[in-house]
Tab-separated table of C-alpha atoms in Angstrom:
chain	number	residue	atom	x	y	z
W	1	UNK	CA	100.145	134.694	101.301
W	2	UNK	CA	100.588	130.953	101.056
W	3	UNK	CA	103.227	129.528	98.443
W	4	UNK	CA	100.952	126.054	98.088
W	5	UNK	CA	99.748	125.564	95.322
W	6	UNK	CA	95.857	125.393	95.117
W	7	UNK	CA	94.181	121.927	96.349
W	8	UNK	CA	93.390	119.438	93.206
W	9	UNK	CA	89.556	119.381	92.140
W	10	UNK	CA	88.923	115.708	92.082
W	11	UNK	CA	85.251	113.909	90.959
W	12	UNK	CA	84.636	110.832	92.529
W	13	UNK	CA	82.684	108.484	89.744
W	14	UNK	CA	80.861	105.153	90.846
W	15	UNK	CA	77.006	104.423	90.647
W	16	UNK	CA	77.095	103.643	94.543
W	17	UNK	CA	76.455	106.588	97.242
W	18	UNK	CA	78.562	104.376	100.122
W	19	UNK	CA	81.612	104.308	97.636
W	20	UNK	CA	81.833	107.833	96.869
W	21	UNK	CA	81.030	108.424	100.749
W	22	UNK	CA	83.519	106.748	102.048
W	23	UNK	CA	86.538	107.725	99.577
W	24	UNK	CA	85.703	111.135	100.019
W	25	UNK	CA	85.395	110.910	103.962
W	26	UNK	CA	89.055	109.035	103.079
W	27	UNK	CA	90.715	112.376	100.860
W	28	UNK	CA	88.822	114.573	103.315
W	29	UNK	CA	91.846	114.884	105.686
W	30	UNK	CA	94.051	115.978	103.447
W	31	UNK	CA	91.676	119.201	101.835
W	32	UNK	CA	94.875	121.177	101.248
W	33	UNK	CA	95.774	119.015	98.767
W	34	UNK	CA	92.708	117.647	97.483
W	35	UNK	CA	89.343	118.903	97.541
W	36	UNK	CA	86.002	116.570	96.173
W	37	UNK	CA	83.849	118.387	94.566
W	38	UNK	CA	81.481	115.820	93.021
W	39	UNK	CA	79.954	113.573	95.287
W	40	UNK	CA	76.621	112.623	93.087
W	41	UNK	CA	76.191	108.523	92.180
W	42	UNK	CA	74.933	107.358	88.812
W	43	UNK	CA	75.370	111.044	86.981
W	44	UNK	CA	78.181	112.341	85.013
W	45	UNK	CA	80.561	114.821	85.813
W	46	UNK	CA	79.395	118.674	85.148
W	47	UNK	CA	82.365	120.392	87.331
W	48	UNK	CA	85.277	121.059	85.641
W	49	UNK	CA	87.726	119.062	87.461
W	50	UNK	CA	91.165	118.187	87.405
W	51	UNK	CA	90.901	115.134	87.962
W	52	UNK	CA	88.202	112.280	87.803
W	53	UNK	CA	88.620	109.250	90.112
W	54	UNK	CA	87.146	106.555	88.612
W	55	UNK	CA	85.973	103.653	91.470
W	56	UNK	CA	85.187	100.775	89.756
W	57	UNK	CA	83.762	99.025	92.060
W	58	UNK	CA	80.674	97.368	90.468
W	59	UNK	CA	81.642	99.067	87.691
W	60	UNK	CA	83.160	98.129	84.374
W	61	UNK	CA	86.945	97.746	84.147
W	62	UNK	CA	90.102	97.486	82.098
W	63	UNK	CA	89.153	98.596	78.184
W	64	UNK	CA	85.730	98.644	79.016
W	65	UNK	CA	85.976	101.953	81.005
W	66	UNK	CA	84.223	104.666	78.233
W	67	UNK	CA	86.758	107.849	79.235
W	68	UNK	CA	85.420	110.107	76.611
W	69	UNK	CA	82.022	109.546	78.745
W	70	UNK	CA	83.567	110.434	82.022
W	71	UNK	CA	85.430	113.645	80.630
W	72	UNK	CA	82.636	114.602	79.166
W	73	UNK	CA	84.391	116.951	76.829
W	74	UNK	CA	86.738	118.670	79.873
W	75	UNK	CA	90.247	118.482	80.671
W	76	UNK	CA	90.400	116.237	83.563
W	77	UNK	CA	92.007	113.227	83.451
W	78	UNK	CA	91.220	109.850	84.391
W	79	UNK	CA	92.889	108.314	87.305
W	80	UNK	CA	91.146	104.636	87.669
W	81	UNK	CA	90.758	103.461	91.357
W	82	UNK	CA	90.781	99.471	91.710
W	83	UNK	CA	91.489	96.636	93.639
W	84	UNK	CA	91.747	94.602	90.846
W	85	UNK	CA	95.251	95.212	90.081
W	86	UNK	CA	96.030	92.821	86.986
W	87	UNK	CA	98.383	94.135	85.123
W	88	UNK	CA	96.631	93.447	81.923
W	89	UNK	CA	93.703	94.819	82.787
W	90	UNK	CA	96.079	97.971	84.170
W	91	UNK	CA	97.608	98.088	80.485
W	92	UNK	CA	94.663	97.983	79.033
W	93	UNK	CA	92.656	100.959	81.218
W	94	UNK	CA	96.085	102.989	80.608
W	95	UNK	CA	96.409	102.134	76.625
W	96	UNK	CA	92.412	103.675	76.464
W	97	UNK	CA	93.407	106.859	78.325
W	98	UNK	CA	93.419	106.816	81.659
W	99	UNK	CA	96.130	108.599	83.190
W	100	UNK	CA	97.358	106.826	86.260
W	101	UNK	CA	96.005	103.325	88.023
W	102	UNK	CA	95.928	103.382	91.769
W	103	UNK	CA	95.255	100.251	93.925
W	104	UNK	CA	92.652	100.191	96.880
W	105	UNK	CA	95.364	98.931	98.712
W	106	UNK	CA	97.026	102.351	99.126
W	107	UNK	CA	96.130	103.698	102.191
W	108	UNK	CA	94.616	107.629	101.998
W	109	UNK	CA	98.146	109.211	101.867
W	110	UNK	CA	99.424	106.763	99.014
W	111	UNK	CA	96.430	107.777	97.220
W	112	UNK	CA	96.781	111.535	97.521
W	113	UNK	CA	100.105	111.437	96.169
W	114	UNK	CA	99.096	109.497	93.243
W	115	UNK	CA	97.126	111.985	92.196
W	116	UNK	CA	99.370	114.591	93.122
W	117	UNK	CA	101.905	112.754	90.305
W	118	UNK	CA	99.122	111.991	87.871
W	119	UNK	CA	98.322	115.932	87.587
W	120	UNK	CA	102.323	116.624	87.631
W	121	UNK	CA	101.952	113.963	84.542
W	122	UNK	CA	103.599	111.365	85.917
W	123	UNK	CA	103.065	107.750	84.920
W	124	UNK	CA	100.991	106.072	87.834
W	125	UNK	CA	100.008	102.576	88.237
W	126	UNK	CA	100.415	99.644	90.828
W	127	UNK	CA	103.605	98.323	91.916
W	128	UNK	CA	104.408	94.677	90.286
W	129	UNK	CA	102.696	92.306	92.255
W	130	UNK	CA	104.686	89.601	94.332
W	131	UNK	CA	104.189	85.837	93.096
W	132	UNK	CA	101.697	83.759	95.847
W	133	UNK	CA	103.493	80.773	97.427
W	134	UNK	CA	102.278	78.078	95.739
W	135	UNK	CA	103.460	75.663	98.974
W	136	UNK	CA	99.792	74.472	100.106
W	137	UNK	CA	99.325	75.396	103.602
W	138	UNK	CA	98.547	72.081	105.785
W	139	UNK	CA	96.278	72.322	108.580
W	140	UNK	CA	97.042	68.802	110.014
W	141	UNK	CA	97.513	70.988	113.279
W	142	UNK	CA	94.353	72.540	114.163
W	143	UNK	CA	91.867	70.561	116.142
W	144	UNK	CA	88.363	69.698	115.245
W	145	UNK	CA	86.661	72.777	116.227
W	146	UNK	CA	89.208	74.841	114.517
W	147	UNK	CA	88.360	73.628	111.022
């Protein structure tokens, strides 16, 4: 008998079949941690999950996410999935209910143990991000073609 604990039921929300395609073909290597259960575009949730990961891609963000829609009355919670990483908009999603805030940038690992430390109840959200260089980059050096 295995000591693991059981893999994490996650629901993968976003109104676009690709998206919830390829994030689950993404968690899929790691089943003994994770394990989708929801797969279905543009409907709510009816499993009861531990945890719904919200893609917003095309979707609405920040305070504009409706949780108590996604829940849908269960205990899950709400980890939002985004590349757009503003820490505002972060605060904001977090402030409304969502439990944790992971960046697409993770790669499939990174994002496993996000949720692993959003169940545990951990606070999860992007690193700080670094400031951009605001040196502008000459291109004096390239030839014609290269423009």
């Amino acid at each position: 008998m295995s000591d693991s604990p059981p893999p994490l039921s996650v629901a993968i929300v976003n109104d676009y079949e690709i998206v919830i395609a390829g994030v689950a073909a993404a968690l899929a290597p790691f089943s003994e941690r994770v394990r989708v259960v929801e797969l279905d575009s543009q409907l709510p949730v009816i499993s009861d999950v531990d945890l719904i990961l919200y893609d917003t891609f095309g979707q609405v963000q920040g305070d504009g996410i409706d949780l108590e829609t996604l829940v849908n009355g269960g205990r899950a919670k709400v980890v939002v999935f985004s590349w757009n990483v503003d820490p505002d908009l972060v605060d904001r999603a977090l402030s409304r209910g969502a439990s944790g805030y992971l960046s697409k940038e993770l790669k499939a690992e990174g994002m496993v143990a996000g949720l692993e430390a959003v169940w545990r109840g951990e606070s999860v959200r992007p690193p700080p991000q670094q400031p951009v260089d605001p040196t502008p980059v000459s291109y004096t050096h390239l030839r014609a073609h290269e423009t």
